[in-house]
Coordinates of C-alpha atoms in Angstrom, one line a residue:
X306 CA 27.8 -28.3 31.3
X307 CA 28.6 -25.5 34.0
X308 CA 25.1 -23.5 34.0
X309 CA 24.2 -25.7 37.3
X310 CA 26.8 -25.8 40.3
X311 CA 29.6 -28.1 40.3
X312 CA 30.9 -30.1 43.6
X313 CA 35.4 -28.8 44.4
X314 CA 36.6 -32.2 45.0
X315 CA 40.3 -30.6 45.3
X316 CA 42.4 -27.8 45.3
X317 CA 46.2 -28.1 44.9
X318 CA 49.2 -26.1 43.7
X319 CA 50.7 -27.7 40.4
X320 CA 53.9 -29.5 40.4
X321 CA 56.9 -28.9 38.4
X322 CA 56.8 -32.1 36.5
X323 CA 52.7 -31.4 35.9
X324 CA 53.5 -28.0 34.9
X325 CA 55.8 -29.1 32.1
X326 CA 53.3 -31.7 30.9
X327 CA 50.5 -29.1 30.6
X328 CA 52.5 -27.3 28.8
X329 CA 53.4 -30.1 26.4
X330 CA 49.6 -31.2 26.4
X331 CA 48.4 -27.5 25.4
X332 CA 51.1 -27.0 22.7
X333 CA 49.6 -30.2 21.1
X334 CA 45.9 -29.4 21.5
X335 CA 46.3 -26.2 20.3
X336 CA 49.5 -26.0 17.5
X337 CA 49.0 -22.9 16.5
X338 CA 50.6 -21.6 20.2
X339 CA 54.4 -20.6 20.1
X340 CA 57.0 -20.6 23.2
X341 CA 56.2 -17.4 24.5
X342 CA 51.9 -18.2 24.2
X343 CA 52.7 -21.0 26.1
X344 CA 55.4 -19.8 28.4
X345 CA 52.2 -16.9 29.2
X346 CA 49.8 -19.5 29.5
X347 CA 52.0 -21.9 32.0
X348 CA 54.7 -19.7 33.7
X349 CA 57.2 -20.7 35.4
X350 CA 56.9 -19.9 38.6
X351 CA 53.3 -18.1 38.8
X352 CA 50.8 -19.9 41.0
X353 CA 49.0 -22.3 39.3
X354 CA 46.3 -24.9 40.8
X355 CA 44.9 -27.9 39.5
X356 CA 41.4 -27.7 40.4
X357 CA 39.3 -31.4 40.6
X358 CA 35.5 -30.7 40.1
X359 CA 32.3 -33.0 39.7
X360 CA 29.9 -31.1 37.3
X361 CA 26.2 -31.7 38.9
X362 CA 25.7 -34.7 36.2
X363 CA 28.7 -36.3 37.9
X364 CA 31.4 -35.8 35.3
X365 CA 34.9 -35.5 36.3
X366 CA 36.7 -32.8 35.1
X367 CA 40.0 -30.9 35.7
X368 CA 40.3 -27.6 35.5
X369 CA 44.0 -25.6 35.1
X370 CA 43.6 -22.2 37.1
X371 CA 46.4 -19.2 37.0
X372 CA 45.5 -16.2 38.9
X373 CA 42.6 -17.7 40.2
X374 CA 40.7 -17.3 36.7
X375 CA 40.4 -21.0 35.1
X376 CA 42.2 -21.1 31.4
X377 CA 41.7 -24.7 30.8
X378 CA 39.5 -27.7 31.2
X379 CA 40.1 -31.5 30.8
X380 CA 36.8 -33.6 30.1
X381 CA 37.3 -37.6 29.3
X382 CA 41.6 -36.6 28.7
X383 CA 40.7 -33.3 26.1
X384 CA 41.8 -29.9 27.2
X385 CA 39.3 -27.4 26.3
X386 CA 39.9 -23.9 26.7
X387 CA 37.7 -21.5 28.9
X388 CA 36.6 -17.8 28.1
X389 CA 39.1 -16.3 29.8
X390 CA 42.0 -17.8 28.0
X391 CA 40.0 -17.5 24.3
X392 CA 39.9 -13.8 25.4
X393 CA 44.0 -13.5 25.7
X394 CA 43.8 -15.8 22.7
X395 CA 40.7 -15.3 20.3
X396 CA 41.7 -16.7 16.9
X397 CA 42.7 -20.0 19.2
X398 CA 39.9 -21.9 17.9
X399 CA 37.7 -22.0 14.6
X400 CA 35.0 -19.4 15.5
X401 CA 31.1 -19.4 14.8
X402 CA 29.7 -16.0 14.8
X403 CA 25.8 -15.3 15.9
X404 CA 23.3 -12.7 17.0
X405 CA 23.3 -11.5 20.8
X406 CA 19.6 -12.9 21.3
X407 CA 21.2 -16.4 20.4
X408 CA 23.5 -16.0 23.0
X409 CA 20.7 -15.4 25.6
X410 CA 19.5 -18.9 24.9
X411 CA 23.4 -20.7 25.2
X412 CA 23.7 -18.5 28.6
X413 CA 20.5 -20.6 29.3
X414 CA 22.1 -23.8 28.6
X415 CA 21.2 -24.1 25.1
X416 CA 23.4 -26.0 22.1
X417 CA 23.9 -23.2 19.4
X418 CA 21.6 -24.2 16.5
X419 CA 22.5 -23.6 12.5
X420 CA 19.7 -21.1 12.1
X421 CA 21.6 -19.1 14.1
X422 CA 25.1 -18.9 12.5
X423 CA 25.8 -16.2 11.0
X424 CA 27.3 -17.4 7.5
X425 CA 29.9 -15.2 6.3
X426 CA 31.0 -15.1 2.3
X427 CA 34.3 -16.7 3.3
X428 CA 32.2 -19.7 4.1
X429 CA 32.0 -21.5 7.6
X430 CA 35.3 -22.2 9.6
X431 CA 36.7 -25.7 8.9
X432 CA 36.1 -28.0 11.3
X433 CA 35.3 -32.0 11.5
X434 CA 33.0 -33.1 14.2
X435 CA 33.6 -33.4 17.4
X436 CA 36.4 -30.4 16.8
X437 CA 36.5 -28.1 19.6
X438 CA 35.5 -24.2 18.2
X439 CA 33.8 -21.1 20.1
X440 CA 31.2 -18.8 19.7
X441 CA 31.1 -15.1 19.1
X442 CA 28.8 -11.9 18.3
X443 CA 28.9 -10.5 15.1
X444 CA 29.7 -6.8 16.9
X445 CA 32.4 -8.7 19.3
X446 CA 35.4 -11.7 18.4
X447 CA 35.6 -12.0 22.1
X448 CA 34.4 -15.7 22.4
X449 CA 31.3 -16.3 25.0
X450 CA 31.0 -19.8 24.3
X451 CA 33.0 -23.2 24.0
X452 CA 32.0 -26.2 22.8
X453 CA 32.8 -29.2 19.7
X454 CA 31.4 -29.3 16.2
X455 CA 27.9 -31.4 16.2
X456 CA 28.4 -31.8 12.4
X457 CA 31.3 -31.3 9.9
X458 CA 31.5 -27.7 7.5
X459 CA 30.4 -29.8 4.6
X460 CA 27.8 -31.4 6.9
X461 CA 25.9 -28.4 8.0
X462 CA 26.0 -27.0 4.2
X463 CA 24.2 -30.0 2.7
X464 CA 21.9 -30.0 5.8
X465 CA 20.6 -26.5 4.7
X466 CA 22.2 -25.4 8.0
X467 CA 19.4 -27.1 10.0
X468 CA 19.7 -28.8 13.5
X469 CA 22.5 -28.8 16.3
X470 CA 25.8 -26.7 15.1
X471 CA 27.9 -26.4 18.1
X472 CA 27.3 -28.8 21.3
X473 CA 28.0 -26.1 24.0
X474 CA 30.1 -27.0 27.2
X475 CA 31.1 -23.5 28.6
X476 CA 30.2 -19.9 28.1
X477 CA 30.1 -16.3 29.7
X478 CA 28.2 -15.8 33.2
X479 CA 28.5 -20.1 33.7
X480 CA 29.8 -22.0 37.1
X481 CA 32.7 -22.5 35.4
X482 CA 33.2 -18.4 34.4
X483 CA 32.4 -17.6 37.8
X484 CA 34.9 -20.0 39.2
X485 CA 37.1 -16.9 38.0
X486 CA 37.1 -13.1 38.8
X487 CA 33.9 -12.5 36.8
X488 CA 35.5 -10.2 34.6
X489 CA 33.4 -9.3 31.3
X490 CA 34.4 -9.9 27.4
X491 CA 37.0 -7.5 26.3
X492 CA 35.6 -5.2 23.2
X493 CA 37.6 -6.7 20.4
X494 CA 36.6 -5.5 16.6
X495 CA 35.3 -8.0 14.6
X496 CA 37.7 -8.5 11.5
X497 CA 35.2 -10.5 9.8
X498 CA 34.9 -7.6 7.0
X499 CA 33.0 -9.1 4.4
X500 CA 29.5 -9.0 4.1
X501 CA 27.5 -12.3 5.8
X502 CA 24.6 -13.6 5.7
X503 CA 22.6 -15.5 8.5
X504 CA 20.2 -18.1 8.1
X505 CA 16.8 -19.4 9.1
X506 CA 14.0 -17.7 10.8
X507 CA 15.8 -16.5 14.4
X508 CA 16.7 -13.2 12.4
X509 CA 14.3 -11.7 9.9
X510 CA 16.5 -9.3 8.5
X511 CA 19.6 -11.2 8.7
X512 CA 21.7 -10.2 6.3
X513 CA 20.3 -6.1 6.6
X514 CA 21.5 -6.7 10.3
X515 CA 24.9 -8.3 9.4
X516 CA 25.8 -5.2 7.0
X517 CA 24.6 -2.6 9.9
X518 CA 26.4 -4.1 12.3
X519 CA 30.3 -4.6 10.4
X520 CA 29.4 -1.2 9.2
X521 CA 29.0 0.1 12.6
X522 CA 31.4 2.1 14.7
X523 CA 30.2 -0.4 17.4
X524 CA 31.6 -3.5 15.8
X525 CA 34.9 -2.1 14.0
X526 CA 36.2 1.6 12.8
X527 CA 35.5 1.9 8.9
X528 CA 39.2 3.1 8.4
X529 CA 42.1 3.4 10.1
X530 CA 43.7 6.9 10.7
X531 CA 46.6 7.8 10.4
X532 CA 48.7 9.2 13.2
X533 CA 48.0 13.1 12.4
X534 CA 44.7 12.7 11.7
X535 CA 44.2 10.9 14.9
X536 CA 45.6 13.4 16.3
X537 CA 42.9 15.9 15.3
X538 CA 40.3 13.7 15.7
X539 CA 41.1 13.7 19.6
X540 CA 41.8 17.6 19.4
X541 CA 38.2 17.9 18.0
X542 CA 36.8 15.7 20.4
X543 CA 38.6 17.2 23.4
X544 CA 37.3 20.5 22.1
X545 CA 33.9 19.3 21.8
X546 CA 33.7 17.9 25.5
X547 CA 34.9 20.9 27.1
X548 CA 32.4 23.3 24.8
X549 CA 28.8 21.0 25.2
X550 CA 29.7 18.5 27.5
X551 CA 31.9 19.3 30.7
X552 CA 29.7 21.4 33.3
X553 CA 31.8 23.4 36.0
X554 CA 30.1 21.6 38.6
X555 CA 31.6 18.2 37.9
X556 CA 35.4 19.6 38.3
X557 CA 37.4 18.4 39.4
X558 CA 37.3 15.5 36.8
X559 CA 39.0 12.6 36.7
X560 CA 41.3 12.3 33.8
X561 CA 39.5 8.4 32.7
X562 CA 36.1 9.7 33.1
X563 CA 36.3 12.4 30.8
X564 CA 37.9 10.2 27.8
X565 CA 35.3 7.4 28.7
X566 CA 32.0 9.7 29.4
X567 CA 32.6 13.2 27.2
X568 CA 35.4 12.2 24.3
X569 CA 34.2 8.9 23.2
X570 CA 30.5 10.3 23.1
X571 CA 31.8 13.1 21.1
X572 CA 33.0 10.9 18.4
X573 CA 31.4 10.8 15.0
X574 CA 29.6 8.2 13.7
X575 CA 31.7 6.2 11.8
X576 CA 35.2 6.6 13.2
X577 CA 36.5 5.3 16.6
X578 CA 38.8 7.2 19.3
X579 CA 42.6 5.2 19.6
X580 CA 44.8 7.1 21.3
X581 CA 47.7 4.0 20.6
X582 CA 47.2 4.9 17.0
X583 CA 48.0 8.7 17.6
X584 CA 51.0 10.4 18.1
X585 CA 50.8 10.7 21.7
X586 CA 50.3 6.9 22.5
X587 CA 48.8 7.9 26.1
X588 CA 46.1 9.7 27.3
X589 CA 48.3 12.0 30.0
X590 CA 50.4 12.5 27.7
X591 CA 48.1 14.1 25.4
X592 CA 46.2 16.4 28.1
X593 CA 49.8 17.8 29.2
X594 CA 49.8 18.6 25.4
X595 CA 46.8 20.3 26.4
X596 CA 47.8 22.0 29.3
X597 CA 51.0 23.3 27.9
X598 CA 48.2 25.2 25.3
X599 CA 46.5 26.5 28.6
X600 CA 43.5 25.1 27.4
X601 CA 42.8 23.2 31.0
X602 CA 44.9 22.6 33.9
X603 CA 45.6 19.0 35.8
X604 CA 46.4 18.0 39.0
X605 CA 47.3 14.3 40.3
X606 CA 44.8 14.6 43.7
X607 CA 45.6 10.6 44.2
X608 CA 48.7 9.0 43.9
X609 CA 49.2 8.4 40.4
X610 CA 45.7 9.6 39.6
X611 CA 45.2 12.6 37.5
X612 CA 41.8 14.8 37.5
X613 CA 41.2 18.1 35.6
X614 CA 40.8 20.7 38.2
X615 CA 40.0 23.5 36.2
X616 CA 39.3 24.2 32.5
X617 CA 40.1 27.8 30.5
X618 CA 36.6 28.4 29.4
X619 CA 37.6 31.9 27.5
X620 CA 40.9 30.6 26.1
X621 CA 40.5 31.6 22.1
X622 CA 40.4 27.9 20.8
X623 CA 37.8 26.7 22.6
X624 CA 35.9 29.8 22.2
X625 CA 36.3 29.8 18.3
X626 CA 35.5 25.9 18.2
X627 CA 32.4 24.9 15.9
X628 CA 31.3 21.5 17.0
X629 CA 30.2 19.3 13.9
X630 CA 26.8 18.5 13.5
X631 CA 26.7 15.7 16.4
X632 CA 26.4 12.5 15.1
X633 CA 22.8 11.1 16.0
X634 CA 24.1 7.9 18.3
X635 CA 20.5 7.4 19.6
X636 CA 19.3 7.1 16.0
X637 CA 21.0 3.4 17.0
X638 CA 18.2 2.7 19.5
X639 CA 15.5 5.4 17.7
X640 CA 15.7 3.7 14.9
X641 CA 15.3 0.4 14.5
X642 CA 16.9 0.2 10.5
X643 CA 16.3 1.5 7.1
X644 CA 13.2 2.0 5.9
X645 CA 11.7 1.6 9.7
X646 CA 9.6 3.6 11.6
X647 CA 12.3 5.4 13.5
X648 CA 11.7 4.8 17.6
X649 CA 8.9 6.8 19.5
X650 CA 7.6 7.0 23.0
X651 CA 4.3 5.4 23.3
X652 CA 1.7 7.3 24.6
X653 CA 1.1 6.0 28.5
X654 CA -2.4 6.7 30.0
X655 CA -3.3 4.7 33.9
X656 CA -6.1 3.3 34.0
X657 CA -7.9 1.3 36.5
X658 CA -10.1 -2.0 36.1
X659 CA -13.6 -2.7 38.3
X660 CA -12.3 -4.8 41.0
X661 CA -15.1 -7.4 43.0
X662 CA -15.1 -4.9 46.3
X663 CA -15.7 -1.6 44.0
X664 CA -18.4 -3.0 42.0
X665 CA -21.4 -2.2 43.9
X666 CA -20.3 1.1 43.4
X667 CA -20.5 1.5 39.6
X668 CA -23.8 -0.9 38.7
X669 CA -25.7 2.0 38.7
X670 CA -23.6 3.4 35.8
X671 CA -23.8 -0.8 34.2
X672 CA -20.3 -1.1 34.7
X673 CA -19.3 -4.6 36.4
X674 CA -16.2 -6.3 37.0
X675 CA -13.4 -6.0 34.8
X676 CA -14.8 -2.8 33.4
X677 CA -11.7 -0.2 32.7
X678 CA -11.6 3.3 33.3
X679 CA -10.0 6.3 33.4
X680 CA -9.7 8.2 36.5
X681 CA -11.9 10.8 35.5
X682 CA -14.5 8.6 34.5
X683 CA -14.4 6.7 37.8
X684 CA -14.5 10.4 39.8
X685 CA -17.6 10.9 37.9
X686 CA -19.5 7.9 38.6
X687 CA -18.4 7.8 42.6
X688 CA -19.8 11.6 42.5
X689 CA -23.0 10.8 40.6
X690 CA -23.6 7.8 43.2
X691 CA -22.6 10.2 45.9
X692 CA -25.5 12.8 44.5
X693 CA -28.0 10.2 43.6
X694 CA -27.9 8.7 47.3
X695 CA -27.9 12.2 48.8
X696 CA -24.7 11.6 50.8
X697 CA -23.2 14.6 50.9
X698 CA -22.9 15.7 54.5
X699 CA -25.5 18.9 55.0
X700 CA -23.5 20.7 57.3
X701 CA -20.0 20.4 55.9
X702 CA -20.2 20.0 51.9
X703 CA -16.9 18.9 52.0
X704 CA -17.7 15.5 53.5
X705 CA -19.5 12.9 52.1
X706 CA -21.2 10.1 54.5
X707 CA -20.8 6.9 54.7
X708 CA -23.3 4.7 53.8
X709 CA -23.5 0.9 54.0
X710 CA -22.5 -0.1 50.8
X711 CA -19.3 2.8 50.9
X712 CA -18.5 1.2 54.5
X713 CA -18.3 -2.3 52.6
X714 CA -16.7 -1.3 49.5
X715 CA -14.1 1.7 51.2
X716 CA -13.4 0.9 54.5
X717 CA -11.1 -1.4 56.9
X718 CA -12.8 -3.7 59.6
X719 CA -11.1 -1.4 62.3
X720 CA -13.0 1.6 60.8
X721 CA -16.5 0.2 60.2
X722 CA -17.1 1.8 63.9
X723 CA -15.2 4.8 63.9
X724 CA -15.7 6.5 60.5
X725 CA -19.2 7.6 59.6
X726 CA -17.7 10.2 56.5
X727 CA -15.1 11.2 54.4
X728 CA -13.3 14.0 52.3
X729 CA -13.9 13.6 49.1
X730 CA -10.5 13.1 47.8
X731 CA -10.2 10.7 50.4
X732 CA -13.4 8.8 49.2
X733 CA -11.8 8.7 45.3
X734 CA -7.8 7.8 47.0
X735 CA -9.9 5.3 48.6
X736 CA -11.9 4.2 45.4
X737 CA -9.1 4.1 42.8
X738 CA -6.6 2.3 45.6
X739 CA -9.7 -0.5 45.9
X740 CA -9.5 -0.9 42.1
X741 CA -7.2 -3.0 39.7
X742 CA -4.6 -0.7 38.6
X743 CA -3.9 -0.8 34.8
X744 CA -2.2 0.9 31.8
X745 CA -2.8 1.5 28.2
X746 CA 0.5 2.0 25.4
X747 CA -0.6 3.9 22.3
X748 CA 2.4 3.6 20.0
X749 CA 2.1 5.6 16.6
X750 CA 0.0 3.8 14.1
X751 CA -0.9 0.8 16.3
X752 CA -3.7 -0.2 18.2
X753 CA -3.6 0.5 22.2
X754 CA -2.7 -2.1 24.1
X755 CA -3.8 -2.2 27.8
X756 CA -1.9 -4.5 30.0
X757 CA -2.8 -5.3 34.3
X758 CA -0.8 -4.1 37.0
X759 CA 1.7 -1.6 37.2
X760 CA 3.6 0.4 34.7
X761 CA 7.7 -1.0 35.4
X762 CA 10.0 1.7 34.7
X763 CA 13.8 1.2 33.4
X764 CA 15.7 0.5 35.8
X765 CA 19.4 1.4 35.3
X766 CA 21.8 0.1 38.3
X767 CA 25.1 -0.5 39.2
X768 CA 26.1 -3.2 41.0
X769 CA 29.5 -5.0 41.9
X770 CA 31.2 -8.1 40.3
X771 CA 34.3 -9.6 42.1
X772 CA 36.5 -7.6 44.4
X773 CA 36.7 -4.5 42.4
X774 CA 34.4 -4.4 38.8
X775 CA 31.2 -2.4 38.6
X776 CA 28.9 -3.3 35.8
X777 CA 25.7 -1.2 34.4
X778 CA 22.6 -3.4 34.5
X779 CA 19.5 -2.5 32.4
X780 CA 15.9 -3.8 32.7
X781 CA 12.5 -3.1 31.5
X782 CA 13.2 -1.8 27.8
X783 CA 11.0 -3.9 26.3
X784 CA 7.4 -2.3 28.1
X785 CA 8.7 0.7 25.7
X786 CA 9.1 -0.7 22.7
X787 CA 12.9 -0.5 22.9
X788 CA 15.2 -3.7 21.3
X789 CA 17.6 -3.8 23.9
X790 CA 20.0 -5.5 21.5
X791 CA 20.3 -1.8 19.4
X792 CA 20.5 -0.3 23.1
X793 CA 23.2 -2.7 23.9
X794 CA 25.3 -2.3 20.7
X795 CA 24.6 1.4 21.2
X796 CA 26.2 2.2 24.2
X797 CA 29.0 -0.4 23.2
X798 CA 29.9 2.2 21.0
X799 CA 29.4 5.5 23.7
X800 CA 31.2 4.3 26.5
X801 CA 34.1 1.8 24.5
X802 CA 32.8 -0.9 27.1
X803 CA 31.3 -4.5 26.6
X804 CA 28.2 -5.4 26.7
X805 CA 25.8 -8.5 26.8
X806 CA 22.1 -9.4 26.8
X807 CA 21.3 -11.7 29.4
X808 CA 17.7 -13.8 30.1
X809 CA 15.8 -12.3 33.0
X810 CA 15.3 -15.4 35.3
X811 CA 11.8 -16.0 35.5
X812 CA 10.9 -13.6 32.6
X813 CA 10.4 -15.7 29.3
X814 CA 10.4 -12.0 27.4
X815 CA 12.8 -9.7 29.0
X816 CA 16.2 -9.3 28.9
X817 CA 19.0 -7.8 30.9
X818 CA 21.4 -5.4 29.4
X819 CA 25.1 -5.6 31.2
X820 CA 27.5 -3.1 30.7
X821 CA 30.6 -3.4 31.8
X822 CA 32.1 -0.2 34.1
X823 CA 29.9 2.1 35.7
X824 CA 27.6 3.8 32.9
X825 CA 24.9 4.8 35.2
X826 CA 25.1 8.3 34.1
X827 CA 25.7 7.4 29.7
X828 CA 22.9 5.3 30.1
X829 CA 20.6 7.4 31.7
X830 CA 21.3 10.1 29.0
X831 CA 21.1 7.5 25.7
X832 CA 17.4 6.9 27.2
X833 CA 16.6 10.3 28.3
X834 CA 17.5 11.4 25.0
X835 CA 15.2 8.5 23.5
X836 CA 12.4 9.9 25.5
X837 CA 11.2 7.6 27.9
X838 CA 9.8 9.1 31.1
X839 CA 10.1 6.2 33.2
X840 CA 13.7 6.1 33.7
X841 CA 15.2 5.8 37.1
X842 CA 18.5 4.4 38.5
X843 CA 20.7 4.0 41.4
X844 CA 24.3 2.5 42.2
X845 CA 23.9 -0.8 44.6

């Protein structure tokens, strides 16, 4: 309903007597609210606007906004909630879970289908048609869609869960989304624990997939620690940063960054950093800890900011400290699941096509338009036809001469007067630059596959959302053979940040990865580490 524009027909602070009837009208939507949900939701005396939109098929529609992020909507007198209030609230509505390349085709404007719900063995929520729910992925119980039940539960079991599941009106990255601050889906552990199993043909492997990811660190921890054993799980991960990870050069080092860059990645697979669960509740407060053990020293060079200034590299502990064999996190995005081929860098080799300028150069060697090469076989051919036309300049070997089939085939208009020869590197720069550039992927135990144009690399970039939010964008995995959904779920797990896929506009096969935070420098490391060569980046 949102993914196109809508029209601001007014904008004007709530009233006291509407306040109190929002709050009335939520309590009865939504039951399962108590006073202090809805004294949160509709505070007293908070700014709060009543915002009077057309959506760009004309509907009217009322949307409730409090710190300019939109929490409510009211279509034909139903309040529906938006993204940003199901992510205060999750379990607010009955919840449909499915796989984050579904939620590429909602973010599209897509209804969610039943092939793509992921059927846990506790059975589909209950719902009646027409009952508002939301959508979720299976790694994430932060909702990313809103919408009303197409069928009943008992409905879309006898229908062999077939057709239209959920009629979506609102998701993530919509009009109505961006109405607000832009902020991205908080990481919340999906406490759907039992094992599930998804239907239809949209995942292959559905119910393989379903157990990886409830199983994964990136979805939810696969116990919960106890205070003291939290406790050394952050001592071994502290000591682990500071031995492999932490490079004099990047001191002083702000106290956030090294939890969110160097601890989390030090944590192994299975288990997940809390520092609420230990016995130090805060992060400062466990680094003093540190300090007072002279293992590193802090300093607050901002106003309320602390950075490690220096770390005791020869202090006994952390010279004594045995990392544990690192837990393989790219074996996420190497690996693509049991029993697979684990992930490896195709073989790249340029090549270069005939083009209709260059041919007159290569009939002699019968190779015509469209014919692909490799450099070296085109630098043999131009120097055969060099040879067999005796065009090598007799008084400077270095030079070849122009003849008029080179003029044609190698020159500009402006030089067909002024250049009568050429270096021969010049002549092939000249030659290749004329041709169809190309490229050829040789992937273990497949066939090559040789595609037109020019080899994109990944692109890893920064850019800004709202007045102060960085978020990690991620292109071009696919030319590599790499699923950006395990990349995704991957570094969902590294940094402790959300992520989502999102469609490439114009690009019916490519997806964006979004991370939220800047990651620039985890990401470029999780692919390095994969292998790639083509990995640049930069912060926008």
């Amino acid at each position: 309903m949102f993914v196109r524009p809508f029209r601001v027909k007014s904008n004007t602070a709530i009233k006291g007597s509407d306040r109190r009837k929002l709050r009335a009208d939520i309590a009865a939507a939504f039951p399962s609210l108590d006073a202090d949900d809805l004294s949160e939701l509709v505070p007293n005396k908070e700014e709060l606007n009543i915002v009077k939109i057309y959506a760009h098929k004309g509907d009217a529609v009322t949307l409730y906004v409090l710190h300019k992020n939109p929490l409510f909507f009211e279509l034909e007198k139903r309040l529906y909630p938006t993204v940003y209030a199901l992510w205060r609230y999750p379990a607010l509505l009955p919840i449909f879970r499915t796989w984050p390349p579904v939620i590429q085709k909602l973010l599209s404007g897509a209804d969610l289908m039943l092939p793509g719900v992921v059927l846990p063995s506790s059975g589909l929520p209950h719902v009646q048609q027409g009952d508002c729910c939301a959508v979720t992925v299976v790694s994430n119980r932060a909702p990313v869609a809103v919408g009303t039940a197409a069928l009943s539960s008992a409905e879309m079991l006898s229908s062999g869960m077939r057709g239209r599941g959920v009629s979506v009106l609102h998701t993530y990255m919509d009009n109505l989304w961006s109405f607000g601050d832009k902020s991205g889906p908080p990481a919340l552990p999906d406490l759907e624990s039992e094992g599930g199993e998804a239907n239809g043909e949209e995942c292959d492997h559905a119910e393989e997939e379903q157990e990886e990811e409830e199983e994964s660190p990136c979805g939810e921890p696969s116990s919960t620690l106890p205070a003291e054993d939290m406790d050394a799980l952050l001592l071994q991960c502290f000591l682990h940063a500071l031995k492999q990870k932490v490079k004099k050069s990047e001191l002083p080092l702000l106290t956030s960054t090294f939890l969110r860059n160097h601890m989390f990645s030090c944590c192994p697979s299975g288990k997940k950093l809390d520092m609420k669960k230990s016995s130090y509740k805060k992060l400062s407060k466990f680094l003093q800890a540190m300090q007072r053990h002279n293992l590193v020293r802090l300093k607050e060079l901002t106003k309320g900011v602390e950075s490690i200034v220096e770390v005791d590299w020869k202090n006994e502990e952390l010279r004594s400290f045995r990392a544990p064999e690192e837990a393989d996190l790219e074996a996420c995005v190497m690996d693509a699941g049991e029993g697979q081929t684990p992930y490896c860098p195709p073989e790249i080799v340029i090549l270069y096509s005939v083009s209709a300028r260059t041919e007159p150069l290569f009939l002699d060697a019968n190779k015509r338009k469209g014919t692909i090469l490799q450099p070296s076989e085109v630098r043999n051919i131009i120097t055969e036809y060099v040879k067999n036309n005796e065009l090598v300049n007799e008084n400077n070997k270095n030079y070849v001469s122009i003849n008029p089939t080179l003029c044609d085939c190698l020159l500009e208009k402006s030089e067909f007067q002024e250049v009568d020869s050429l270096k021969w590197d010049d002549l092939f720069s000249r030659t290749l630059g004329r041709m169809q550039e190309c490229y050829q992927l040789v992937f273990p135990g497949q066939a090559p596959v040789i595609k037109k144009g020019h080899i994109e690399q990944i692109d890893i970039s920064v850019a800004s959302r709202g007045s102060n939010k960085k978020v990690t964008l991620i292109k071009n995995l696919e030319v590599y053979g790499l699923d950006p959904t395990m990349v995704s779920t991957t570094l969902q797990h590294r940094v402790q940040a959300s992520t989502v896929l999102q469609p490439i506009p114009g690009s019916k096969d490519k997806v964006l990865v979004q991370v939220q935070g800047n990651q620039i420098h985890q990401a470029g490391s999780l692919l390095l580490g994969s292998k790639p060569k083509n990995v640049k980046w930069s912060v926008a």
